[in-house]
Amino acid sequence: MEGELPAAPECSSGLPAGGSGGDSPSALLPAEVLDLDGDEDDLEVFSKDASLMDMNSFSPMMPTSPLSMINQVKFEDEPDLKDLFITVDEPESHVTTLETFITYRVVTKTSRGEFDSSEFEVRRRYQDFLWLKGKLEEAHPTLIIPPLPEKFIVKGMVERFNDDFIETRRKALHTFLNRIADHPTLTFNEDFKVFLTAQAWELSSHKKQGPGLLSKMGQAVRAAALSVRGVKSRPEEFMDMNDFIEAFGQKINLIDKISQRIYKEEREYLDEMKEYAPIHTLWAESEDGLADTLGGVGSCLARCCSATERRLSGLSETLLPVVHEYVLYSETLMGVMKRRDQIQAELDSKVEALTYKRGDTDLLTEEIGKLEDKMECANNALKADWERWGQNMRNDIKSAFSDMAEQNVRYYEQCLATWESFLTSQSDLASKEPCEESP
Amino acid sequence: MEQAPRDLERLLQPGPLEPLGHTDAGLEAVLDEKAEGVRDEDGRGDQTMTENFWLKKIEISVSEAEKRTGRNAMNMQETYTAYLIETRSVEHIDGPSVLTDSLWRRYSEFELLRNYLLVNYPHIVVPPLPEKRAEFVWHKLSADNMDPDFVERRRIGLENFLLRVASHPILCRDKIFYLFLTQEGNWKETVNETGFQLKADSRLKALNATFRVKNPDKRFTELKHYSDELQSVIAHLLRVRARVADRLYGVYKVHGNYGRVFSEWSAIEKEMGDGLQSAGHHMDVYASSIDDILEDEEHYADQLKEYLFYAEALRAVCRKHELMQYDLEMAAQDLASKKQQCEELATGTVRTFSLKGMTTKLFGQETPEQREARIKVLEEQISEGEQQLKSKNLEGREFVKNAWTDIERFKEQKNRDLKEALISYAVMQISMCKKGIQVWTNAKECFSKM
């Protein structure tokens, strides 16, 4: 048994359909985008296999070929099949002698058997989320791991803990965990489960396991050196994928900037309008025959201000977070591509060594065999997850922009109603004055 | 001493108000020959000429603006804009209009005309000219006087000025105004020959009167406060409106960037491509719609601006009243002191200080003949003074009466015009909202088809 085993004995066994989250850095990835049916027959099959490996189903020694594990891909989460519900809320400030930080409450409700209970409530800080993300990337190098909100905000943020920043981060963390929960493979990751359920001290001790920092660094350096080579021999479909990722990255960044700019301009428009409206009311006070009309215009403008405020909050609730998440996703995608290329590079270098008879031929052949399996699993995993990601992206973008358009329609409808009722009241008062609407 | 104050008060009492006929509101001047019962101040000379002019229906327009170069008073090259004024008369109702006069004038000539009217009709709220320099601009508009948009809006403003004067029952009868429209050459000389500049009250004199007048008509004091408030509130409104326009421009235009990026993005998308592309088109439509919207709003701003400047004209009338009142008060005071001097001389009691009195005390009494002579002089002065005071009083009362008539006319006009402007603003907002609904409904459809 060549595969590296997870060091932590307390990882539970007997998982339902789907792989477990392995802790080993070089864990192989079978095509594990698996059916979430929870069909009992499937369960049996996989649990039998799992028991053989001490539940590392990513070992290259798995009897069944990885290819056969490609099951149908679930593109959309079916609500009735969702069995894990997570919320992130209640940010709280903690002050210690050394530092100040924020924790968020993470509440999990589940009907899954492998969870000891049906409800969990824990407190997590940003560092913990970072740790989880790192573990997921280790376990699944060519899966598209959801992005985390940024560590720092680039533009002049004086107060790290101001309310808007915390709220934006909280929403993003909530999205992060739910995306993992919805992901057919990641949702069964062991570290994910620990994250959701362990108390603070338990989490700390769990974190301490796994390969040390030095070995991780060494791998990273080796990988970076090889990745360039991996690009050259990239199969065509991944070339196309890479092209898309680059172009998409550009576009989504622009969209993000444009959206942020629109928010800023609208915010400033609202500020000016708030000063503009009351001038009319003030003027009305020194007038006689005009007071009525002036007052009417003033109150219309005030109501338009409220409508603008609603439009603004709609923007910051729906469009901005989604677009920004996909900006972060585009960075993730580039990282995934890189890691795929690294595996490719490793394989190619071994093949080259064999070709030029450098080193022990038998050993090389064996290593190449393992790497080829690894490559195939990685590629298939990426392909499948790519499909899924693309589908989600299109849906998310579509609904975010539809929502924005809807918000805008509603905004204009509200303003229209205000002004129209003003006109009606004016024509009621002065019956001899006809009201004509411009075409 | 007790007599004088009561006299003073009686003399200074403003006369009762007599409402007179009201004005035409129309843009075309339709007048009959009968004067409105108001004296023309300066002899308008050829009354028949102007009356014949106004008998027919008149249409005035400032139809063109042209850049010109010429030499100014210091013989330096300068560029200025000249405006074409065309006057048409209509012989019969619904008949064709015939071009009767057409000439070019520049802004400074309009200014000259207005200054003339201000001096000769101080009891009238004289219509204001459009601004000399662009103010309350938002970033897109140029503050340059040569900018075509500014010139265009000025052209409209000048036309409006002429129409306002032409539709004023008193101002329209002015000969100089008539000549402004009909006599191109030599008009400036003609105006200056009237010597109106000499009649103008000095600014300093007016300021002095404002501070020192004791008993102005309360209505004018209130009117002055009102015109200050009006000026300050409209100025504030225009300033903030310009900032709102600026922001709104920003919001709309940034959306245009979506159009460009969506279009680029659609190139790499298979399924979303069409939806993105057509949504992008709607974003472009949205972004470009703001230009027309804001142009319309500029016209609204101009309507408000006119009344901003009208506030100044109101204040000018108030100032004139204060000046006249102060003049009257000074004359009455002077008369009272002379009467007192006379009385003292006659009775021999010295209650007021006079140099003569002092010197006689020091150097001996004056002779009875000398005293008689002085009394006689004073009595002459007093009788003259009484006449003057009477006529000043009458003048003052006439002024108040006539001014208040025009002020009432102005108030009606202002309420009408501003109400109309505000309603047209609401109409503009409605149009903007409708456009917005349409664009975003279309965009939403494109997005949902992606």
CSV table of C-alpha atoms in Angstrom, one decimal, chain A residues 3-151:
chain,number,residue,atom,x,y,z
A,3,GLY,CA,-0.6,5.7,-0.6
A,4,GLU,CA,0.1,7.9,2.3
A,5,LEU,CA,-2.3,7.5,5.1
A,6,PRO,CA,-3.9,10.2,7.0
A,7,ALA,CA,-2.2,10.6,10.3
A,8,ALA,CA,-5.3,11.4,12.3
A,9,PRO,CA,-6.9,8.2,13.6
A,10,GLU,CA,-10.1,10.1,14.7
A,11,CYS,CA,-11.3,10.7,11.2
A,12,SER,CA,-14.5,8.8,11.0
A,13,SER,CA,-15.0,5.9,8.8
A,14,GLY,CA,-17.8,4.4,6.8
A,15,LEU,CA,-18.6,7.4,4.7
A,16,PRO,CA,-21.6,7.5,2.4
A,17,ALA,CA,-21.3,8.0,-1.3
A,18,GLY,CA,-18.3,10.1,-1.9
A,19,GLY,CA,-14.7,10.3,-0.9
A,20,SER,CA,-13.4,11.3,2.4
A,21,GLY,CA,-11.1,14.3,2.9
A,22,GLY,CA,-7.7,12.9,3.0
A,23,ASP,CA,-5.0,14.8,4.8
A,24,SER,CA,-2.1,13.8,2.7
A,25,PRO,CA,-0.6,16.3,0.5
A,26,SER,CA,0.0,14.0,-2.4
A,27,ALA,CA,-3.5,12.4,-2.1
A,28,LEU,CA,-4.7,11.2,-5.4
A,29,LEU,CA,-8.0,12.4,-6.7
A,30,PRO,CA,-10.3,9.9,-8.2
A,31,ALA,CA,-13.1,11.2,-10.3
A,32,GLU,CA,-15.0,11.9,-7.1
A,33,VAL,CA,-17.8,14.1,-8.3
A,34,LEU,CA,-20.2,11.5,-7.2
A,35,ASP,CA,-23.8,11.1,-7.1
A,36,LEU,CA,-25.3,12.5,-4.0
A,37,ASP,CA,-28.2,10.1,-4.1
A,38,GLY,CA,-27.4,8.4,-0.9
A,39,ASP,CA,-28.5,5.2,-2.6
A,40,GLU,CA,-27.8,2.4,-0.3
A,41,ASP,CA,-26.3,0.2,-2.8
A,42,ASP,CA,-23.7,2.7,-3.7
A,43,LEU,CA,-23.1,3.3,-0.1
A,44,GLU,CA,-22.2,-0.3,0.4
A,45,VAL,CA,-19.8,-0.4,-2.4
A,46,PHE,CA,-17.8,2.6,-1.3
A,47,SER,CA,-17.7,1.8,2.3
A,48,LYS,CA,-16.2,-1.6,1.5
A,49,ASP,CA,-13.5,0.1,-0.5
A,50,ALA,CA,-13.0,2.7,2.1
A,51,SER,CA,-12.4,0.1,4.8
A,52,LEU,CA,-9.6,-1.4,2.8
A,53,MET,CA,-7.7,1.8,2.7
A,54,ASP,CA,-8.3,3.0,6.2
A,55,MET,CA,-10.6,5.4,4.5
A,56,ASN,CA,-8.2,7.1,2.2
A,57,SER,CA,-10.1,6.5,-1.0
A,58,PHE,CA,-7.6,8.7,-2.9
A,59,SER,CA,-4.9,6.2,-2.7
A,60,PRO,CA,-3.5,5.1,-6.0
A,61,MET,CA,-3.9,1.5,-5.0
A,62,MET,CA,-7.6,1.5,-5.1
A,63,PRO,CA,-8.8,-1.6,-6.9
A,64,THR,CA,-11.4,0.1,-9.0
A,65,SER,CA,-10.2,2.3,-11.8
A,66,PRO,CA,-10.6,6.0,-11.1
A,67,LEU,CA,-12.4,6.3,-14.4
A,68,SER,CA,-15.2,4.1,-13.3
A,69,MET,CA,-15.8,6.4,-10.4
A,70,ILE,CA,-16.9,9.2,-12.6
A,71,ASN,CA,-20.6,9.3,-11.9
A,72,GLN,CA,-23.1,11.7,-13.2
A,73,VAL,CA,-22.3,15.3,-12.3
A,74,LYS,CA,-24.8,17.3,-10.3
A,75,PHE,CA,-25.0,20.7,-11.8
A,76,GLU,CA,-27.5,22.3,-9.5
A,77,ASP,CA,-28.2,21.6,-5.9
A,78,GLU,CA,-31.6,20.1,-5.4
A,79,PRO,CA,-33.1,21.7,-2.4
A,80,ASP,CA,-34.8,18.6,-1.2
A,81,LEU,CA,-31.6,16.7,-1.2
A,82,LYS,CA,-29.7,19.3,0.8
A,83,ASP,CA,-28.9,17.9,4.2
A,84,LEU,CA,-26.4,20.4,5.5
A,85,PHE,CA,-27.5,24.0,6.4
A,86,ILE,CA,-24.9,26.5,7.6
A,87,THR,CA,-25.2,30.1,8.7
A,88,VAL,CA,-22.5,32.6,9.6
A,89,ASP,CA,-23.6,35.5,11.8
A,90,GLU,CA,-23.0,37.4,15.0
A,91,PRO,CA,-19.6,38.9,14.7
A,92,GLU,CA,-18.0,39.6,18.0
A,93,SER,CA,-15.0,41.4,19.0
A,94,HIS,CA,-12.4,39.7,21.3
A,95,VAL,CA,-9.7,41.5,23.0
A,96,THR,CA,-6.7,39.7,24.5
A,97,THR,CA,-3.4,41.1,25.7
A,98,LEU,CA,-1.8,40.3,22.5
A,99,GLU,CA,-4.4,41.1,19.9
A,100,THR,CA,-7.9,42.0,19.0
A,101,PHE,CA,-9.9,39.9,16.6
A,102,ILE,CA,-13.4,39.1,15.4
A,103,THR,CA,-15.1,35.8,15.7
A,104,TYR,CA,-18.2,34.7,13.8
A,105,ARG,CA,-20.8,32.3,15.0
A,106,VAL,CA,-21.1,29.3,12.7
A,107,VAL,CA,-24.4,27.3,13.1
A,108,THR,CA,-24.8,24.0,11.4
A,109,LYS,CA,-28.0,22.0,11.0
A,110,THR,CA,-27.7,18.5,9.5
A,111,SER,CA,-29.5,15.2,9.1
A,112,ARG,CA,-26.4,13.3,8.1
A,113,GLY,CA,-25.5,10.2,9.9
A,114,GLU,CA,-21.8,10.8,10.3
A,115,PHE,CA,-22.4,13.9,12.4
A,116,ASP,CA,-22.7,13.2,16.0
A,117,SER,CA,-25.6,15.6,16.4
A,118,SER,CA,-28.1,17.4,14.3
A,119,GLU,CA,-27.1,20.9,15.4
A,120,PHE,CA,-23.8,22.6,16.1
A,121,GLU,CA,-22.8,26.0,17.1
A,122,VAL,CA,-19.2,27.1,17.1
A,123,ARG,CA,-17.2,30.3,17.0
A,124,ARG,CA,-14.6,30.8,14.3
A,125,ARG,CA,-12.2,33.5,13.4
A,126,TYR,CA,-10.8,34.4,9.9
A,127,GLN,CA,-7.6,32.4,10.6
A,128,ASP,CA,-9.7,29.3,11.0
A,129,PHE,CA,-11.3,29.8,7.6
A,130,LEU,CA,-7.9,30.2,6.1
A,131,TRP,CA,-6.8,27.0,7.6
A,132,LEU,CA,-9.8,25.2,6.2
A,133,LYS,CA,-9.3,26.5,2.8
A,134,GLY,CA,-5.6,25.5,2.9
A,135,LYS,CA,-6.6,21.9,3.9
A,136,LEU,CA,-9.1,21.7,1.1
A,137,GLU,CA,-6.6,22.8,-1.5
A,138,GLU,CA,-4.1,20.3,-0.2
A,139,ALA,CA,-6.6,17.5,-0.4
A,140,HIS,CA,-8.0,18.5,-3.8
A,141,PRO,CA,-5.4,20.4,-5.7
A,142,THR,CA,-7.4,20.4,-8.9
A,143,LEU,CA,-10.8,21.1,-7.5
A,144,ILE,CA,-12.1,24.6,-7.6
A,145,ILE,CA,-12.2,25.6,-3.9
A,146,PRO,CA,-14.5,28.5,-3.2
A,147,PRO,CA,-12.6,31.8,-2.5
A,148,LEU,CA,-12.4,33.5,0.9
A,149,PRO,CA,-12.9,37.2,1.3
A,150,GLU,CA,-9.7,39.2,1.2
A,151,LYS,CA,-7.4,39.4,4.2
